[in-house]
CSV table of C-alpha atoms in Angstrom, one decimal:
chain,number,residue,atom,x,y,z
U,1,UNK,CA,21.9,40.0,-1.4
U,2,UNK,CA,20.0,37.6,-3.7
U,3,UNK,CA,19.7,33.9,-3.0
U,4,UNK,CA,18.7,31.0,-5.2
U,5,UNK,CA,17.6,27.8,-3.5
U,6,UNK,CA,17.9,24.6,-5.6
U,7,UNK,CA,15.7,21.9,-4.0
U,8,UNK,CA,13.7,18.8,-4.6
U,9,UNK,CA,10.1,19.1,-3.4
U,10,UNK,CA,6.6,18.6,-4.7
U,11,UNK,CA,5.1,21.1,-2.2
U,12,UNK,CA,2.2,23.2,-3.7
U,13,UNK,CA,2.4,21.3,-7.0
U,14,UNK,CA,0.0,18.8,-8.8
U,15,UNK,CA,2.3,16.0,-7.6
U,16,UNK,CA,2.2,17.0,-3.9
U,17,UNK,CA,0.7,14.6,-1.3
U,18,UNK,CA,-0.2,15.7,2.2
U,19,UNK,CA,1.9,12.8,3.5
U,20,UNK,CA,5.1,14.6,2.5
U,21,UNK,CA,8.6,13.3,3.4
U,22,UNK,CA,10.8,14.7,6.1
U,23,UNK,CA,13.2,16.0,3.4
U,24,UNK,CA,10.3,18.0,1.9
U,25,UNK,CA,9.4,19.4,5.3
U,26,UNK,CA,13.0,20.3,6.1
U,27,UNK,CA,13.5,22.2,2.9
U,28,UNK,CA,10.3,24.3,3.4
U,29,UNK,CA,11.2,25.1,7.0
U,30,UNK,CA,14.6,26.4,5.9
U,31,UNK,CA,13.0,28.4,3.1
U,32,UNK,CA,10.5,29.8,5.6
U,33,UNK,CA,13.3,30.8,7.9
U,34,UNK,CA,15.3,32.4,5.2
U,35,UNK,CA,12.3,34.4,4.0
U,36,UNK,CA,11.9,35.8,7.5
U,37,UNK,CA,15.6,36.6,8.0
U,38,UNK,CA,16.1,38.1,4.6
U,39,UNK,CA,13.1,39.2,2.5
U,40,UNK,CA,10.9,37.3,0.0
U,41,UNK,CA,11.8,39.5,-2.9
U,42,UNK,CA,15.4,38.4,-2.7
U,43,UNK,CA,14.7,34.7,-2.6
U,44,UNK,CA,14.2,32.4,-5.6
U,45,UNK,CA,13.5,28.7,-5.6
U,46,UNK,CA,14.1,26.3,-8.5
U,47,UNK,CA,13.2,22.7,-7.9
U,48,UNK,CA,11.8,19.5,-9.3
U,49,UNK,CA,9.1,17.2,-7.9
U,50,UNK,CA,10.9,13.9,-7.0
U,51,UNK,CA,9.0,10.7,-7.7
U,52,UNK,CA,9.4,7.1,-8.9
U,53,UNK,CA,10.1,6.7,-12.6
U,54,UNK,CA,7.3,5.9,-15.0
U,55,UNK,CA,5.4,3.6,-14.7
U,56,UNK,CA,6.1,2.7,-11.1
U,57,UNK,CA,3.6,3.9,-8.4
U,58,UNK,CA,1.3,5.3,-11.1
U,59,UNK,CA,3.9,8.0,-11.8
U,60,UNK,CA,3.3,10.1,-15.0
U,61,UNK,CA,5.6,9.9,-18.0
U,62,UNK,CA,5.8,13.6,-18.4
U,63,UNK,CA,6.0,16.0,-15.3
U,64,UNK,CA,4.9,19.5,-16.2
U,65,UNK,CA,6.8,22.8,-15.3
U,66,UNK,CA,4.8,24.9,-12.8
U,67,UNK,CA,5.3,28.4,-11.6
U,68,UNK,CA,4.0,28.5,-8.0
U,69,UNK,CA,2.4,31.5,-6.3
U,70,UNK,CA,4.2,31.7,-3.0
U,71,UNK,CA,4.2,34.7,-0.7
U,72,UNK,CA,7.4,33.5,1.0
U,73,UNK,CA,9.4,33.5,-2.2
U,74,UNK,CA,9.8,36.0,-5.1
U,75,UNK,CA,10.0,33.2,-7.7
U,76,UNK,CA,9.1,29.6,-7.2
U,77,UNK,CA,9.4,27.3,-10.2
U,78,UNK,CA,9.1,23.5,-10.3
U,79,UNK,CA,10.7,22.4,-13.6
U,80,UNK,CA,9.2,19.5,-15.5
U,81,UNK,CA,11.0,16.5,-17.0
U,82,UNK,CA,10.5,13.2,-18.9
U,83,UNK,CA,10.1,10.7,-16.1
U,84,UNK,CA,12.4,7.9,-17.2
U,85,UNK,CA,15.6,6.7,-15.5
U,86,UNK,CA,18.8,8.3,-16.6
U,87,UNK,CA,16.9,10.6,-19.1
U,88,UNK,CA,15.4,12.7,-16.3
U,89,UNK,CA,18.8,13.1,-14.6
U,90,UNK,CA,20.5,14.2,-17.8
U,91,UNK,CA,17.6,16.5,-18.6
U,92,UNK,CA,17.9,18.2,-15.2
U,93,UNK,CA,21.5,19.1,-15.8
U,94,UNK,CA,20.7,21.0,-19.0
U,95,UNK,CA,17.4,22.6,-17.7
U,96,UNK,CA,18.9,23.8,-14.5
U,97,UNK,CA,22.1,25.0,-16.0
U,98,UNK,CA,20.2,27.2,-18.5
U,99,UNK,CA,17.9,28.6,-15.8
U,100,UNK,CA,20.6,29.2,-13.2
U,101,UNK,CA,22.6,31.0,-15.9
U,102,UNK,CA,19.7,33.2,-16.6
U,103,UNK,CA,19.2,34.0,-12.9
U,104,UNK,CA,22.8,34.9,-12.5
U,105,UNK,CA,22.7,37.3,-15.5
U,106,UNK,CA,19.5,39.0,-14.4
U,107,UNK,CA,20.4,39.6,-10.8
U,108,UNK,CA,22.9,42.2,-9.6
U,109,UNK,CA,25.0,42.5,-6.5
U,110,UNK,CA,26.0,39.6,-4.2
U,111,UNK,CA,24.6,36.3,-5.2
U,112,UNK,CA,24.3,33.1,-3.2
U,113,UNK,CA,23.2,29.7,-4.5
U,114,UNK,CA,22.2,27.1,-2.0
U,115,UNK,CA,21.9,23.4,-3.1
U,116,UNK,CA,19.7,21.1,-1.0
U,117,UNK,CA,21.7,17.8,-0.9
U,118,UNK,CA,24.9,17.1,-2.9
U,119,UNK,CA,22.6,16.0,-5.8
U,120,UNK,CA,24.9,15.2,-8.7
U,121,UNK,CA,22.8,16.7,-11.6
U,122,UNK,CA,22.7,20.0,-9.7
U,123,UNK,CA,26.5,20.0,-9.0
U,124,UNK,CA,27.2,19.1,-12.7
U,125,UNK,CA,24.9,21.9,-13.8
U,126,UNK,CA,26.8,24.4,-11.6
U,127,UNK,CA,30.4,23.4,-12.3
U,128,UNK,CA,30.9,25.2,-15.6
U,129,UNK,CA,29.1,28.3,-14.3
U,130,UNK,CA,31.7,28.7,-11.5
U,131,UNK,CA,34.3,29.6,-14.1
U,132,UNK,CA,32.3,32.5,-15.6
U,133,UNK,CA,30.1,33.9,-12.8
U,134,UNK,CA,30.8,35.3,-9.4
U,135,UNK,CA,28.6,33.7,-6.8
U,136,UNK,CA,28.8,31.9,-3.5
U,137,UNK,CA,27.9,28.2,-3.5
U,138,UNK,CA,26.6,26.6,-0.3
U,139,UNK,CA,25.8,22.9,-0.2
U,140,UNK,CA,23.2,21.6,2.3
U,141,UNK,CA,24.0,18.0,3.3
U,142,UNK,CA,21.0,16.4,5.1
U,143,UNK,CA,22.3,12.9,4.7
U,144,UNK,CA,25.7,11.5,4.0
U,145,UNK,CA,25.8,10.1,0.4
U,146,UNK,CA,26.9,6.7,-0.8
U,147,UNK,CA,28.7,4.3,1.5
U,148,UNK,CA,28.4,6.7,4.5
U,149,UNK,CA,24.6,6.5,4.4
U,150,UNK,CA,22.0,3.7,4.5
U,151,UNK,CA,22.7,1.1,1.8
U,152,UNK,CA,19.8,-1.1,0.8
U,153,UNK,CA,19.0,-3.6,-2.0
U,154,UNK,CA,21.2,-6.2,-3.8
U,155,UNK,CA,24.9,-5.9,-4.4
U,156,UNK,CA,24.5,-4.1,-7.8
U,157,UNK,CA,22.2,-1.5,-6.3
U,158,UNK,CA,24.5,-0.9,-3.4
U,159,UNK,CA,27.5,-0.6,-5.7
U,160,UNK,CA,25.6,2.0,-7.9
U,161,UNK,CA,24.6,4.0,-4.8
U,162,UNK,CA,28.2,3.9,-3.5
U,163,UNK,CA,29.6,5.1,-6.8
U,164,UNK,CA,27.0,7.9,-7.1
U,165,UNK,CA,27.8,9.0,-3.6
U,166,UNK,CA,31.5,9.1,-4.3
U,167,UNK,CA,31.0,11.2,-7.4
U,168,UNK,CA,28.7,13.6,-5.5
U,169,UNK,CA,31.3,14.0,-2.7
U,170,UNK,CA,34.0,14.7,-5.4
U,171,UNK,CA,31.8,17.4,-7.0
U,172,UNK,CA,31.4,19.1,-3.6
U,173,UNK,CA,34.9,20.5,-4.1
U,174,UNK,CA,33.3,23.4,-6.1
U,175,UNK,CA,31.4,24.5,-2.9
U,176,UNK,CA,32.4,27.5,-0.8
U,177,UNK,CA,30.7,26.4,2.4
U,178,UNK,CA,28.4,23.8,3.8
U,179,UNK,CA,25.3,23.4,6.0
U,180,UNK,CA,25.6,20.0,7.7
U,181,UNK,CA,23.1,18.0,9.7
U,182,UNK,CA,25.7,16.7,12.1
U,183,UNK,CA,29.2,17.9,12.9
U,184,UNK,CA,30.7,14.5,12.1
U,185,UNK,CA,29.6,14.8,8.5
U,186,UNK,CA,32.5,17.2,7.8
U,187,UNK,CA,34.9,14.2,7.4
U,188,UNK,CA,33.2,12.2,4.7
U,189,UNK,CA,32.2,15.3,2.8
U,190,UNK,CA,35.8,16.5,2.9
U,191,UNK,CA,34.9,20.0,4.2
U,192,UNK,CA,38.6,20.8,5.0
U,193,UNK,CA,39.1,24.4,5.9
U,194,UNK,CA,36.0,25.7,4.2
U,195,UNK,CA,33.4,27.2,6.6
U,196,UNK,CA,30.3,25.3,7.7
U,197,UNK,CA,27.5,25.4,10.3
U,198,UNK,CA,25.5,22.5,11.7
U,199,UNK,CA,21.7,22.8,11.3
U,200,UNK,CA,20.2,19.5,12.3
U,201,UNK,CA,16.7,20.6,11.4
U,202,UNK,CA,14.0,23.2,12.3
U,203,UNK,CA,10.7,23.3,14.2
U,204,UNK,CA,7.6,24.5,12.5
U,205,UNK,CA,6.0,26.9,15.0
U,206,UNK,CA,2.6,26.5,13.4
U,207,UNK,CA,2.4,22.8,14.4
U,208,UNK,CA,4.2,23.0,17.8
U,209,UNK,CA,1.8,22.6,20.7
U,210,UNK,CA,2.9,23.4,24.3
U,211,UNK,CA,0.5,22.0,26.9
U,212,UNK,CA,-1.0,24.7,29.2
U,213,UNK,CA,-0.8,22.8,32.6
U,214,UNK,CA,-3.4,20.3,31.5
U,215,UNK,CA,-3.1,16.5,31.7
U,216,UNK,CA,-4.3,14.6,28.7
U,217,UNK,CA,-7.5,12.6,29.0
U,218,UNK,CA,-5.6,9.4,28.5
U,219,UNK,CA,-3.1,10.1,31.3
U,220,UNK,CA,-5.1,8.2,34.0
U,221,UNK,CA,-7.0,5.6,31.8
U,222,UNK,CA,-4.2,4.2,29.6
U,223,UNK,CA,-0.6,4.7,28.6
U,224,UNK,CA,-0.2,5.4,24.9
U,225,UNK,CA,3.2,4.8,23.2
U,226,UNK,CA,3.4,6.5,19.9
U,227,UNK,CA,5.7,6.2,16.8
U,228,UNK,CA,5.1,8.3,13.8
U,229,UNK,CA,7.3,8.2,10.6
U,230,UNK,CA,8.8,5.8,8.2
U,231,UNK,CA,8.2,2.2,9.0
U,232,UNK,CA,11.4,0.3,8.3
U,233,UNK,CA,12.8,-2.7,10.2
U,234,UNK,CA,16.3,-1.2,10.4
U,235,UNK,CA,14.8,1.8,12.2
U,236,UNK,CA,13.7,-0.4,15.0
U,237,UNK,CA,10.0,-0.4,14.6
U,238,UNK,CA,9.7,-4.2,15.0
U,239,UNK,CA,12.0,-4.0,18.1
U,240,UNK,CA,9.4,-1.5,19.5
U,241,UNK,CA,6.7,-4.0,18.9
U,242,UNK,CA,8.7,-6.7,20.7
U,243,UNK,CA,9.4,-4.3,23.6
U,244,UNK,CA,5.7,-3.5,23.9
U,245,UNK,CA,4.8,-7.2,23.9
U,246,UNK,CA,7.2,-7.7,26.9
U,247,UNK,CA,5.3,-5.1,28.9
U,248,UNK,CA,2.1,-7.2,28.6
U,249,UNK,CA,-0.3,-4.9,30.4
U,250,UNK,CA,-3.9,-4.1,29.5
U,251,UNK,CA,-3.5,-0.4,30.3
U,252,UNK,CA,-0.8,0.1,27.7
U,253,UNK,CA,-1.3,0.7,24.0
U,254,UNK,CA,1.1,1.0,21.1
U,255,UNK,CA,0.2,3.3,18.2
U,256,UNK,CA,1.8,3.6,14.8
U,257,UNK,CA,1.3,6.1,12.0
U,258,UNK,CA,3.2,6.1,8.8
U,259,UNK,CA,4.1,3.9,5.9
U,260,UNK,CA,7.0,1.8,4.7
U,261,UNK,CA,8.3,-1.8,4.2
U,262,UNK,CA,7.5,-2.8,7.8
U,263,UNK,CA,3.9,-1.5,7.6
U,264,UNK,CA,2.5,-4.9,6.7
U,265,UNK,CA,4.2,-6.7,9.6
U,266,UNK,CA,2.9,-4.0,12.0
U,267,UNK,CA,-0.6,-4.3,10.5
U,268,UNK,CA,-0.6,-8.0,11.1
U,269,UNK,CA,0.4,-7.5,14.7
U,270,UNK,CA,-2.4,-5.1,15.1
U,271,UNK,CA,-4.9,-7.6,13.8
U,272,UNK,CA,-4.1,-10.1,16.6
U,273,UNK,CA,-3.3,-7.7,19.4
U,274,UNK,CA,-6.0,-5.2,20.3
U,275,UNK,CA,-3.5,-3.1,22.2
U,276,UNK,CA,-1.5,-2.4,19.0
U,277,UNK,CA,-3.1,0.1,16.6
U,278,UNK,CA,-1.9,1.0,13.1
U,279,UNK,CA,-3.4,4.2,11.6
U,280,UNK,CA,-1.6,4.1,8.3
U,281,UNK,CA,-0.4,7.1,6.4
U,282,UNK,CA,-2.0,10.3,7.8
U,283,UNK,CA,-2.0,14.0,7.0
U,284,UNK,CA,0.1,16.0,9.4
U,285,UNK,CA,-2.9,17.4,11.3
U,286,UNK,CA,-4.1,13.9,12.1
U,287,UNK,CA,-0.6,13.0,13.3
U,288,UNK,CA,-0.7,16.0,15.6
U,289,UNK,CA,-4.0,14.8,17.0
U,290,UNK,CA,-2.4,11.4,17.8
U,291,UNK,CA,0.5,13.1,19.6
U,292,UNK,CA,-2.0,15.1,21.8
U,293,UNK,CA,-3.4,11.7,23.0
U,294,UNK,CA,0.0,10.0,23.5
U,295,UNK,CA,1.8,9.4,26.8
U,296,UNK,CA,5.2,9.1,25.4
U,297,UNK,CA,6.9,9.4,21.9
U,298,UNK,CA,9.4,6.8,21.0
U,299,UNK,CA,12.1,6.5,18.4
U,300,UNK,CA,13.5,2.9,18.5
U,301,UNK,CA,16.4,3.4,16.1
U,302,UNK,CA,19.5,1.9,17.7
U,303,UNK,CA,23.0,3.3,17.6
U,304,UNK,CA,24.2,0.7,15.1
U,305,UNK,CA,25.9,1.4,11.8
U,306,UNK,CA,28.2,4.1,10.5
U,307,UNK,CA,25.3,6.1,9.2
U,308,UNK,CA,24.2,7.1,12.7
U,309,UNK,CA,27.2,9.5,12.9
U,310,UNK,CA,25.9,11.3,9.9
U,311,UNK,CA,22.2,11.5,10.5
U,312,UNK,CA,19.8,13.3,12.8
U,313,UNK,CA,16.3,11.8,13.0
U,314,UNK,CA,14.0,14.7,11.8
U,315,UNK,CA,11.1,13.3,13.9
U,316,UNK,CA,13.1,14.4,17.0
U,317,UNK,CA,11.9,18.0,16.5
U,318,UNK,CA,8.3,17.1,16.1
U,319,UNK,CA,8.4,14.7,19.0
U,320,UNK,CA,9.9,17.3,21.3
U,321,UNK,CA,7.5,20.0,20.0
U,322,UNK,CA,4.5,17.7,20.7
U,323,UNK,CA,4.9,18.5,24.4
U,324,UNK,CA,5.4,14.8,25.4
U,325,UNK,CA,8.4,13.0,26.8
U,326,UNK,CA,10.6,11.4,24.2
U,327,UNK,CA,12.4,8.0,24.6
U,328,UNK,CA,15.2,7.1,22.2
U,329,UNK,CA,18.7,5.6,22.0
U,330,UNK,CA,21.7,7.9,22.2
U,331,UNK,CA,22.7,8.2,18.6
U,332,UNK,CA,26.2,9.5,17.7
U,333,UNK,CA,24.9,12.3,15.5
U,334,UNK,CA,22.8,14.0,18.2
U,335,UNK,CA,24.3,17.2,19.6
U,336,UNK,CA,24.9,17.4,23.4
U,337,UNK,CA,22.4,20.2,24.0
U,338,UNK,CA,19.6,17.6,23.4
U,339,UNK,CA,20.8,15.3,26.2
U,340,UNK,CA,18.8,16.9,29.0
U,341,UNK,CA,15.6,16.9,26.9
U,342,UNK,CA,15.5,13.2,25.8
U,343,UNK,CA,15.1,10.0,27.8
U,344,UNK,CA,17.9,7.9,26.5
U,345,UNK,CA,17.6,4.1,26.7
U,346,UNK,CA,20.1,2.8,29.2
U,347,UNK,CA,21.6,0.1,27.0
U,348,UNK,CA,21.2,-1.1,23.4
U,349,UNK,CA,18.8,-4.0,23.5
U,350,UNK,CA,15.0,-4.5,23.5
U,351,UNK,CA,14.7,-5.1,27.3
U,352,UNK,CA,16.4,-1.8,27.9
U,353,UNK,CA,14.0,-0.1,25.6
U,354,UNK,CA,11.0,-1.6,27.4
U,355,UNK,CA,12.4,-0.6,30.8
U,356,UNK,CA,12.8,3.0,29.8
U,357,UNK,CA,9.4,3.2,28.2
U,358,UNK,CA,7.7,1.8,31.4
U,359,UNK,CA,9.8,4.1,33.6
U,360,UNK,CA,8.5,7.2,31.7
U,361,UNK,CA,4.9,5.9,31.5
U,362,UNK,CA,4.8,5.2,35.2
U,363,UNK,CA,5.8,8.8,36.2
U,364,UNK,CA,3.2,11.0,37.9
U,365,UNK,CA,1.1,12.5,35.1
U,366,UNK,CA,1.9,16.1,36.3
U,367,UNK,CA,5.6,15.4,36.1
U,368,UNK,CA,5.4,14.0,32.6
U,369,UNK,CA,3.4,17.1,31.6
U,370,UNK,CA,6.0,19.4,33.1
U,371,UNK,CA,8.8,17.6,31.3
U,372,UNK,CA,7.0,17.6,28.0
U,373,UNK,CA,6.1,21.3,28.3
U,374,UNK,CA,9.7,22.2,29.1
U,375,UNK,CA,10.9,20.2,26.1
U,376,UNK,CA,8.5,21.9,23.8
U,377,UNK,CA,9.4,25.4,25.1
U,378,UNK,CA,13.1,24.7,24.6
U,379,UNK,CA,12.9,23.3,21.1
U,380,UNK,CA,10.6,26.0,19.8
U,381,UNK,CA,12.8,28.7,21.4
U,382,UNK,CA,16.2,27.4,20.2
U,383,UNK,CA,15.4,25.3,17.1
U,384,UNK,CA,12.5,27.1,15.3
U,385,UNK,CA,12.7,27.7,11.6
U,386,UNK,CA,13.0,31.4,12.4
U,387,UNK,CA,16.1,30.9,14.6
U,388,UNK,CA,17.7,28.5,12.1
U,389,UNK,CA,16.9,30.8,9.2
U,390,UNK,CA,18.6,33.7,11.0
U,391,UNK,CA,21.7,31.5,11.6
U,392,UNK,CA,21.9,30.5,7.9
U,393,UNK,CA,21.4,34.1,6.8
U,394,UNK,CA,24.2,35.3,9.1
U,395,UNK,CA,26.4,32.4,7.7
U,396,UNK,CA,25.8,33.7,4.2
U,397,UNK,CA,26.7,37.2,5.2
U,398,UNK,CA,30.1,36.3,6.8
U,399,UNK,CA,32.2,37.4,3.9
U,400,UNK,CA,35.5,37.3,5.9
U,401,UNK,CA,35.0,33.6,6.5
U,402,UNK,CA,35.0,32.6,2.8
U,403,UNK,CA,38.7,33.0,2.1
U,404,UNK,CA,38.7,30.1,-0.3
U,405,UNK,CA,35.8,31.4,-2.4
U,406,UNK,CA,37.8,32.6,-5.4
U,407,UNK,CA,40.4,29.8,-5.3
U,408,UNK,CA,37.8,27.1,-5.7
U,409,UNK,CA,37.3,27.8,-9.4
């Protein structure tokens, strides 16, 4: 069985930055898992390096094509493009259609194509190929598109995103099956009777750290509340600052690592409050070092908005794998098997968030350590990229479940 993975990642390219996004990390964990479950020689990756259009953020006008040496994948190619709005999207349709066709014609036996995200240029490239070639098409949906996701910007931008999402969902009718990040996503994506599995993410075993019956050096001296990830007001980071200010104790500190629109406001708070520390955007190894010093990990995103049904915060995996207790609100998209491993906020306001944080921080250090270790052992045992890769591979092999495969074309 040969598998082609269509993704959007700058990993191992000239455009790669160590501060990669959660989407980039999720793709590579899935590819790692598939490589272990199947075999590298049967796995091909075509992708492009996503970036702002020229000349924003010092982005280049022309992005080169690169063939990447990768011992996890037989062929790994990042295709170049002219980095201008609309032009690059149209160019991707032609480039990927040509190369997908070539892959289909040069590989024998059962063929699977996995598309990361219902990205419209990919789906448009694949649609005419469905009529001529025999292959199974699986769409991975990490975020609900359009109006079912997070809408930002002015009315025009929101209207464009909504229209783009509606078109993407319509094009998903050519898919044979889906990998969804939450079970509730099957409704907006219109899965119908087609098969799907839920893979909310995957843990990288190389960065998971399970404490070995040792209490961190900060356990007795101070309580460190840590948030790592994208800094955006709607994700509750400023609520976390307010909750921390209500604690008002000298033995507590609030640490942030990451970037985003709310970074400036947090940096300003850190300038006037010595108990708030902002570390900026850090490489993953430095983030792990902060986690080792933390008392509790916090995700302050509230259960507000329709998008919470169709999203799973990827930081939940890394938080649990850090070996520290995790405080967060109960979001609609979180599966029930996480309930006993997370400290949910009892309510939906800032005072409730503060109370839950203090409750966890005031536990006996040995108890916190035991809880954190148990969480890390559970998430690495049940949600590792190896386990998730095996689930996806078994899903691809379930021929009897794809009864609508031939009728989709």
